[in-house]
Amino acid sequence: MTAELSAAPRSGPWTPRVVLALAVLAAAAFVYVTAEIMPVGALPAIAADLGVSEAVVGTLLAGYALVAAVATVPLVRWTAAWPRRRIFLVTLISLVLSQVISALAPSFAVLALGRVLCALTHGLMWSVIAPIGARLVPASHVTRATTSVYIGTGLALVVGSPLTAAMSHVWGWRLAVAAIAAAAVVVLVAARFVLPPMPMPETARGPGSPRIRHHRNRLLVAMTALTFVGVTGHFISYTFIVVIIRDVVGISGSAMAWLLAGYGVAGLATMG
């Protein structure tokens, strides 16, 4: 990624088009993360509708994470020479198809299959979204641009998850998934017309590029392992947070959306 950023052409100041492009990237992050964690708030509704246990529905997140972990590295290597926008659009198309399949799923198996499609390109999307944002601005503004992109991730916890939880309770989980699909279509169209193609520089494509040598960096490997442990622990508890609060505290229904929003706000506060 270092070679990709250093060799990439930079734009001038933060023009309205650059701001719009960063907003599109942030919106993509928001929609993708909202789709990923959507079963958390809708877990009871999905279980009741498809006739499976809540524990089984909880495996949707575990399966999603497993598929993403296995598929990311091969897909990143396979698409290494692709223009960044093409990769980004492919991941959004995958997200749209995934949500359409999920919304229409007649069984849990089909729902799980739909989420697999989204999970396949999950890591691929995250591998390009920050570099795309960085290449839109001067080198001195890379940190600011990257932070702007990741605002979408925080909003998914504060707004996306609570909103889909409330929609699932009031109108059903399928409508919530359909809303995610519609939002993804809007982001896809916007990305196609707002983002430049961004071909990869030649220095980042060869076998000796920094991108290929990352696995030899012991510090990076150690940090990756620690991140894996932390994220795993987080999602083990977060997956069933709605069920735990319902059974232990006695809160359910639309009130749960406010608790999920509070959870997201607390997460953003600790990041500061």
mmCIF file of C-alpha atoms in Angstrom:
data_model
loop_
_atom_site.group_PDB
_atom_site.id
_atom_site.type_symbol
_atom_site.label_atom_id
_atom_site.label_comp_id
_atom_site.label_asym_id
_atom_site.label_seq_id
_atom_site.Cartn_x
_atom_site.Cartn_y
_atom_site.Cartn_z
ATOM 1 C CA MET A 1 0.000 0.000 0.000
ATOM 2 C CA THR A 2 2.951 2.337 0.630
ATOM 3 C CA ALA A 3 4.095 2.124 -2.966
ATOM 4 C CA GLU A 4 0.543 2.587 -4.145
ATOM 5 C CA LEU A 5 0.126 5.795 -2.174
ATOM 6 C CA SER A 6 3.524 7.303 -2.902
ATOM 7 C CA ALA A 7 3.313 6.685 -6.635
ATOM 8 C CA ALA A 8 -0.269 7.804 -6.990
ATOM 9 C CA PRO A 9 -1.106 11.170 -8.547
ATOM 10 C CA ARG A 10 -2.529 13.640 -6.068
ATOM 11 C CA SER A 11 -5.320 16.100 -6.564
ATOM 12 C CA GLY A 12 -5.092 19.708 -5.561
ATOM 13 C CA PRO A 13 -7.038 21.220 -2.670
ATOM 14 C CA TRP A 14 -10.203 19.766 -1.177
ATOM 15 C CA THR A 15 -12.537 20.588 -4.044
ATOM 16 C CA PRO A 16 -16.275 19.862 -3.850
ATOM 17 C CA ARG A 17 -15.712 16.808 -6.056
ATOM 18 C CA VAL A 18 -13.070 15.447 -3.664
ATOM 19 C CA VAL A 19 -15.369 15.993 -0.699
ATOM 20 C CA LEU A 20 -18.183 14.248 -2.570
ATOM 21 C CA ALA A 21 -15.904 11.312 -3.400
ATOM 22 C CA LEU A 22 -14.873 10.947 0.249
ATOM 23 C CA ALA A 23 -18.539 11.097 1.241
ATOM 24 C CA VAL A 24 -19.277 8.254 -1.189
ATOM 25 C CA LEU A 25 -16.492 6.175 0.359
ATOM 26 C CA ALA A 26 -17.806 6.888 3.859
ATOM 27 C CA ALA A 27 -21.309 5.947 2.732
ATOM 28 C CA ALA A 28 -19.977 2.669 1.348
ATOM 29 C CA ALA A 29 -18.300 1.896 4.660
ATOM 30 C CA PHE A 30 -21.545 2.718 6.454
ATOM 31 C CA VAL A 31 -23.674 0.451 4.261
ATOM 32 C CA TYR A 32 -21.190 -2.422 4.259
ATOM 33 C CA VAL A 33 -20.769 -2.480 8.041
ATOM 34 C CA THR A 34 -24.514 -2.069 8.562
ATOM 35 C CA ALA A 35 -25.092 -5.105 6.337
ATOM 36 C CA GLU A 36 -22.437 -7.071 8.188
ATOM 37 C CA ILE A 37 -23.891 -6.526 11.671
ATOM 38 C CA MET A 38 -27.561 -6.328 10.673
ATOM 39 C CA PRO A 39 -28.402 -9.781 12.175
ATOM 40 C CA VAL A 40 -27.405 -8.521 15.634
ATOM 41 C CA GLY A 41 -30.459 -6.300 16.045
ATOM 42 C CA ALA A 42 -32.749 -8.528 13.985
ATOM 43 C CA LEU A 43 -31.692 -11.845 15.504
ATOM 44 C CA PRO A 44 -35.009 -12.674 17.243
ATOM 45 C CA ALA A 45 -37.037 -11.613 14.195
ATOM 46 C CA ILE A 46 -34.962 -13.717 11.792
ATOM 47 C CA ALA A 47 -35.146 -16.746 14.075
ATOM 48 C CA ALA A 48 -38.936 -16.495 14.380
ATOM 49 C CA ASP A 49 -39.485 -15.966 10.656
ATOM 50 C CA LEU A 50 -37.240 -18.770 9.410
ATOM 51 C CA GLY A 51 -38.066 -21.247 12.155
ATOM 52 C CA VAL A 52 -34.552 -21.680 13.538
ATOM 53 C CA SER A 53 -33.031 -21.020 16.938
ATOM 54 C CA GLU A 54 -31.405 -17.725 17.837
ATOM 55 C CA ALA A 55 -28.121 -19.561 18.315
ATOM 56 C CA VAL A 56 -28.277 -20.730 14.710
ATOM 57 C CA VAL A 57 -28.963 -17.196 13.478
ATOM 58 C CA GLY A 58 -25.939 -16.057 15.461
ATOM 59 C CA THR A 59 -23.747 -18.201 13.241
ATOM 60 C CA LEU A 60 -24.466 -15.780 10.393
ATOM 61 C CA LEU A 61 -21.862 -13.425 11.826
ATOM 62 C CA ALA A 62 -19.359 -16.178 12.587
ATOM 63 C CA GLY A 63 -19.745 -17.607 9.101
ATOM 64 C CA TYR A 64 -19.415 -14.147 7.580
ATOM 65 C CA ALA A 65 -16.163 -13.532 9.439
ATOM 66 C CA LEU A 66 -14.764 -16.934 8.504
ATOM 67 C CA VAL A 67 -15.488 -16.495 4.796
ATOM 68 C CA ALA A 68 -14.019 -12.987 4.814
ATOM 69 C CA ALA A 69 -10.866 -14.187 6.566
ATOM 70 C CA VAL A 70 -10.303 -17.039 4.116
ATOM 71 C CA ALA A 71 -11.146 -15.137 0.933
ATOM 72 C CA THR A 72 -9.497 -11.763 1.494
ATOM 73 C CA VAL A 73 -5.819 -12.513 0.845
ATOM 74 C CA PRO A 74 -6.364 -14.561 -2.341
ATOM 75 C CA LEU A 75 -8.774 -11.977 -3.753
ATOM 76 C CA VAL A 76 -6.475 -9.059 -2.917
ATOM 77 C CA ARG A 77 -3.595 -10.796 -4.692
ATOM 78 C CA TRP A 78 -5.756 -11.744 -7.671
ATOM 79 C CA THR A 79 -6.996 -8.180 -8.168
ATOM 80 C CA ALA A 80 -3.682 -6.473 -7.363
ATOM 81 C CA ALA A 81 -3.310 -5.028 -10.869
ATOM 82 C CA TRP A 82 -6.918 -3.883 -11.213
ATOM 83 C CA PRO A 83 -7.852 -0.194 -11.097
ATOM 84 C CA ARG A 84 -8.986 0.676 -7.583
ATOM 85 C CA ARG A 85 -12.409 1.900 -8.682
ATOM 86 C CA ARG A 86 -13.133 -1.358 -10.505
ATOM 87 C CA ILE A 87 -12.427 -3.368 -7.359
ATOM 88 C CA PHE A 88 -14.555 -1.015 -5.297
ATOM 89 C CA LEU A 89 -17.494 -1.296 -7.710
ATOM 90 C CA VAL A 90 -17.237 -5.090 -7.764
ATOM 91 C CA THR A 91 -17.491 -5.200 -3.976
ATOM 92 C CA LEU A 92 -20.561 -2.957 -4.042
ATOM 93 C CA ILE A 93 -22.220 -5.104 -6.714
ATOM 94 C CA SER A 94 -21.550 -8.121 -4.525
ATOM 95 C CA LEU A 95 -23.118 -6.293 -1.583
ATOM 96 C CA VAL A 96 -26.257 -5.430 -3.564
ATOM 97 C CA LEU A 97 -26.730 -8.997 -4.825
ATOM 98 C CA SER A 98 -26.119 -10.342 -1.343
ATOM 99 C CA GLN A 99 -28.791 -8.157 0.214
ATOM 100 C CA VAL A 100 -31.330 -8.939 -2.518
ATOM 101 C CA ILE A 101 -30.805 -12.679 -2.017
ATOM 102 C CA SER A 102 -31.026 -12.270 1.749
ATOM 103 C CA ALA A 103 -34.217 -10.211 1.623
ATOM 104 C CA LEU A 104 -35.928 -12.838 -0.535
ATOM 105 C CA ALA A 105 -34.453 -15.872 1.233
ATOM 106 C CA PRO A 106 -37.106 -18.584 1.786
ATOM 107 C CA SER A 107 -34.890 -20.452 4.235
ATOM 108 C CA PHE A 108 -31.968 -19.974 6.573
ATOM 109 C CA ALA A 109 -29.658 -21.775 4.143
ATOM 110 C CA VAL A 110 -30.412 -19.284 1.365
ATOM 111 C CA LEU A 111 -29.967 -16.382 3.777
ATOM 112 C CA ALA A 112 -26.572 -17.740 4.804
ATOM 113 C CA LEU A 113 -25.630 -18.180 1.144
ATOM 114 C CA GLY A 114 -26.556 -14.586 0.421
ATOM 115 C CA ARG A 115 -24.333 -13.356 3.217
ATOM 116 C CA VAL A 116 -21.457 -15.496 1.938
ATOM 117 C CA LEU A 117 -21.541 -13.497 -1.301
ATOM 118 C CA CYS A 118 -21.134 -10.270 0.659
ATOM 119 C CA ALA A 119 -18.459 -11.742 2.934
ATOM 120 C CA LEU A 120 -16.351 -12.851 -0.030
ATOM 121 C CA THR A 121 -15.623 -9.250 -1.002
ATOM 122 C CA HIS A 122 -15.691 -7.759 2.503
ATOM 123 C CA GLY A 123 -11.930 -7.710 3.013
ATOM 124 C CA LEU A 124 -11.377 -6.714 -0.605
ATOM 125 C CA MET A 125 -13.457 -3.596 -0.086
ATOM 126 C CA TRP A 126 -11.508 -2.624 3.039
ATOM 127 C CA SER A 127 -8.216 -3.189 1.215
ATOM 128 C CA VAL A 128 -8.991 -0.426 -1.296
ATOM 129 C CA ILE A 129 -11.291 2.049 0.422
ATOM 130 C CA ALA A 130 -8.595 3.840 2.438
ATOM 131 C CA PRO A 131 -6.052 3.936 -0.425
ATOM 132 C CA ILE A 132 -8.724 5.382 -2.708
ATOM 133 C CA GLY A 133 -9.433 8.126 -0.190
ATOM 134 C CA ALA A 134 -5.722 8.806 0.230
ATOM 135 C CA ARG A 135 -5.185 9.177 -3.509
ATOM 136 C CA LEU A 136 -7.885 11.828 -3.753
ATOM 137 C CA VAL A 137 -5.994 14.411 -1.688
ATOM 138 C CA PRO A 138 -2.496 15.903 -1.344
ATOM 139 C CA ALA A 139 -0.004 13.815 0.639
ATOM 140 C CA SER A 140 -0.236 16.136 3.636
ATOM 141 C CA HIS A 141 -3.987 15.466 3.924
ATOM 142 C CA VAL A 142 -3.943 11.660 3.758
ATOM 143 C CA THR A 143 -4.677 11.169 7.463
ATOM 144 C CA ARG A 144 -7.621 13.542 7.335
ATOM 145 C CA ALA A 145 -9.025 11.859 4.232
ATOM 146 C CA THR A 146 -8.693 8.376 5.718
ATOM 147 C CA THR A 147 -10.397 9.495 8.914
ATOM 148 C CA SER A 148 -13.249 10.943 6.858
ATOM 149 C CA VAL A 149 -13.758 7.598 5.137
ATOM 150 C CA TYR A 150 -13.904 5.683 8.404
ATOM 151 C CA ILE A 151 -16.616 7.956 9.775
ATOM 152 C CA GLY A 152 -18.992 5.625 7.964
ATOM 153 C CA THR A 153 -17.902 2.723 10.151
ATOM 154 C CA GLY A 154 -18.745 4.597 13.332
ATOM 155 C CA LEU A 155 -22.081 5.748 11.951
ATOM 156 C CA ALA A 156 -22.977 2.136 11.179
ATOM 157 C CA LEU A 157 -22.788 1.368 14.897
ATOM 158 C CA VAL A 158 -24.528 4.556 16.020
ATOM 159 C CA VAL A 159 -27.188 4.784 13.288
ATOM 160 C CA GLY A 160 -27.136 1.749 11.004
ATOM 161 C CA SER A 161 -27.449 -1.071 13.520
ATOM 162 C CA PRO A 162 -30.098 0.646 15.695
ATOM 163 C CA LEU A 163 -32.091 1.682 12.624
ATOM 164 C CA THR A 164 -32.185 -1.813 11.122
ATOM 165 C CA ALA A 165 -33.070 -3.216 14.549
ATOM 166 C CA ALA A 166 -36.022 -0.831 14.828
ATOM 167 C CA MET A 167 -37.122 -1.556 11.262
ATOM 168 C CA SER A 168 -36.940 -5.291 11.914
ATOM 169 C CA HIS A 169 -39.141 -4.917 14.976
ATOM 170 C CA VAL A 170 -41.735 -2.677 13.323
ATOM 171 C CA TRP A 171 -41.813 -3.803 9.675
ATOM 172 C CA GLY A 172 -39.843 -7.035 9.603
ATOM 173 C CA TRP A 173 -36.208 -7.891 9.005
ATOM 174 C CA ARG A 174 -36.678 -8.415 5.267
ATOM 175 C CA LEU A 175 -37.615 -4.773 4.751
ATOM 176 C CA ALA A 176 -34.529 -3.753 6.722
ATOM 177 C CA VAL A 177 -32.329 -5.837 4.424
ATOM 178 C CA ALA A 178 -34.107 -4.424 1.365
ATOM 179 C CA ALA A 179 -33.371 -0.911 2.623
ATOM 180 C CA ILE A 180 -29.682 -1.809 2.876
ATOM 181 C CA ALA A 181 -29.792 -3.116 -0.700
ATOM 182 C CA ALA A 182 -31.387 0.117 -1.918
ATOM 183 C CA ALA A 183 -28.777 2.205 -0.117
ATOM 184 C CA ALA A 184 -26.017 0.077 -1.636
ATOM 185 C CA VAL A 185 -27.418 0.683 -5.132
ATOM 186 C CA VAL A 186 -27.329 4.446 -4.553
ATOM 187 C CA VAL A 187 -23.719 4.266 -3.354
ATOM 188 C CA LEU A 188 -22.783 2.035 -6.304
ATOM 189 C CA VAL A 189 -24.152 4.487 -8.867
ATOM 190 C CA ALA A 190 -22.544 7.438 -7.098
ATOM 191 C CA ALA A 191 -19.181 5.679 -6.936
ATOM 192 C CA ARG A 192 -19.285 4.881 -10.647
ATOM 193 C CA PHE A 193 -19.672 8.531 -11.620
ATOM 194 C CA VAL A 194 -17.770 10.297 -8.831
ATOM 195 C CA LEU A 195 -14.603 8.232 -8.344
ATOM 196 C CA PRO A 196 -11.752 8.272 -10.892
ATOM 197 C CA PRO A 197 -10.502 4.894 -12.275
ATOM 198 C CA MET A 198 -7.242 4.946 -10.255
ATOM 199 C CA PRO A 199 -5.052 2.335 -11.989
ATOM 200 C CA MET A 200 -2.393 0.700 -9.846
ATOM 201 C CA PRO A 201 1.165 2.067 -10.256
ATOM 202 C CA GLU A 202 3.637 -0.382 -11.788
ATOM 203 C CA THR A 203 5.847 -0.310 -8.669
ATOM 204 C CA ALA A 204 3.069 -1.884 -6.598
ATOM 205 C CA ARG A 205 2.426 -4.815 -8.950
ATOM 206 C CA GLY A 206 5.679 -6.759 -9.037
ATOM 207 C CA PRO A 207 6.752 -9.678 -6.824
ATOM 208 C CA GLY A 208 9.145 -7.441 -4.896
ATOM 209 C CA SER A 209 6.615 -4.762 -4.041
ATOM 210 C CA PRO A 210 5.964 -3.799 -0.400
ATOM 211 C CA ARG A 211 2.437 -5.199 -0.780
ATOM 212 C CA ILE A 212 3.878 -8.705 -1.310
ATOM 213 C CA ARG A 213 6.482 -8.440 1.470
ATOM 214 C CA HIS A 214 4.064 -7.495 4.263
ATOM 215 C CA HIS A 215 3.828 -11.080 5.526
ATOM 216 C CA ARG A 216 7.541 -10.970 6.438
ATOM 217 C CA ASN A 217 7.092 -8.073 8.834
ATOM 218 C CA ARG A 218 7.075 -9.653 12.316
ATOM 219 C CA LEU A 219 5.636 -6.577 14.008
ATOM 220 C CA LEU A 220 2.798 -6.457 11.502
ATOM 221 C CA VAL A 221 2.114 -10.168 12.000
ATOM 222 C CA ALA A 222 2.040 -9.699 15.789
ATOM 223 C CA MET A 223 -0.323 -6.732 15.537
ATOM 224 C CA THR A 224 -2.552 -8.720 13.198
ATOM 225 C CA ALA A 225 -2.711 -11.571 15.710
ATOM 226 C CA LEU A 226 -3.620 -9.202 18.559
ATOM 227 C CA THR A 227 -6.281 -7.568 16.413
ATOM 228 C CA PHE A 228 -7.690 -10.998 15.592
ATOM 229 C CA VAL A 229 -8.021 -11.877 19.283
ATOM 230 C CA GLY A 230 -9.623 -8.544 20.165
ATOM 231 C CA VAL A 231 -12.106 -8.530 17.301
ATOM 232 C CA THR A 232 -13.029 -12.169 17.949
ATOM 233 C CA GLY A 233 -13.799 -11.443 21.600
ATOM 234 C CA HIS A 234 -15.831 -8.394 20.658
ATOM 235 C CA PHE A 235 -18.037 -10.159 18.137
ATOM 236 C CA ILE A 236 -18.607 -13.221 20.312
ATOM 237 C CA SER A 237 -20.386 -10.984 22.813
ATOM 238 C CA TYR A 238 -21.830 -8.448 20.353
ATOM 239 C CA THR A 239 -23.525 -11.117 18.241
ATOM 240 C CA PHE A 240 -25.871 -12.066 21.077
ATOM 241 C CA ILE A 241 -26.083 -8.689 22.832
ATOM 242 C CA VAL A 242 -29.774 -8.302 21.945
ATOM 243 C CA VAL A 243 -30.629 -11.730 23.349
ATOM 244 C CA ILE A 244 -28.558 -11.136 26.484
ATOM 245 C CA ILE A 245 -30.183 -7.766 27.188
ATOM 246 C CA ARG A 246 -33.645 -9.170 26.523
ATOM 247 C CA ASP A 247 -33.227 -12.192 28.789
ATOM 248 C CA VAL A 248 -31.198 -10.556 31.574
ATOM 249 C CA VAL A 249 -32.423 -6.957 31.633
ATOM 250 C CA GLY A 250 -35.889 -7.524 30.202
ATOM 251 C CA ILE A 251 -35.678 -4.922 27.452
ATOM 252 C CA SER A 252 -36.876 -5.775 23.951
ATOM 253 C CA GLY A 253 -38.615 -4.290 20.943
ATOM 254 C CA SER A 254 -37.919 -0.777 19.700
ATOM 255 C CA ALA A 255 -36.256 0.175 22.994
ATOM 256 C CA MET A 256 -33.410 -2.118 21.992
ATOM 257 C CA ALA A 257 -32.544 0.246 19.143
ATOM 258 C CA TRP A 258 -31.698 2.991 21.617
ATOM 259 C CA LEU A 259 -29.420 0.668 23.558
ATOM 260 C CA LEU A 260 -27.619 -0.327 20.371
ATOM 261 C CA ALA A 261 -27.206 3.353 19.520
ATOM 262 C CA GLY A 262 -25.772 3.956 22.983
ATOM 263 C CA TYR A 263 -23.356 1.102 22.421
ATOM 264 C CA GLY A 264 -22.194 2.712 19.196
ATOM 265 C CA VAL A 265 -21.784 6.133 20.814
ATOM 266 C CA ALA A 266 -19.721 4.586 23.620
ATOM 267 C CA GLY A 267 -17.507 2.915 21.037
ATOM 268 C CA LEU A 268 -16.934 6.208 19.234
ATOM 269 C CA ALA A 269 -16.163 7.953 22.528
ATOM 270 C CA THR A 270 -13.451 5.442 23.408
ATOM 271 C CA MET A 271 -11.897 5.916 19.967
ATOM 272 C CA GLY A 272 -11.423 9.575 20.759
#
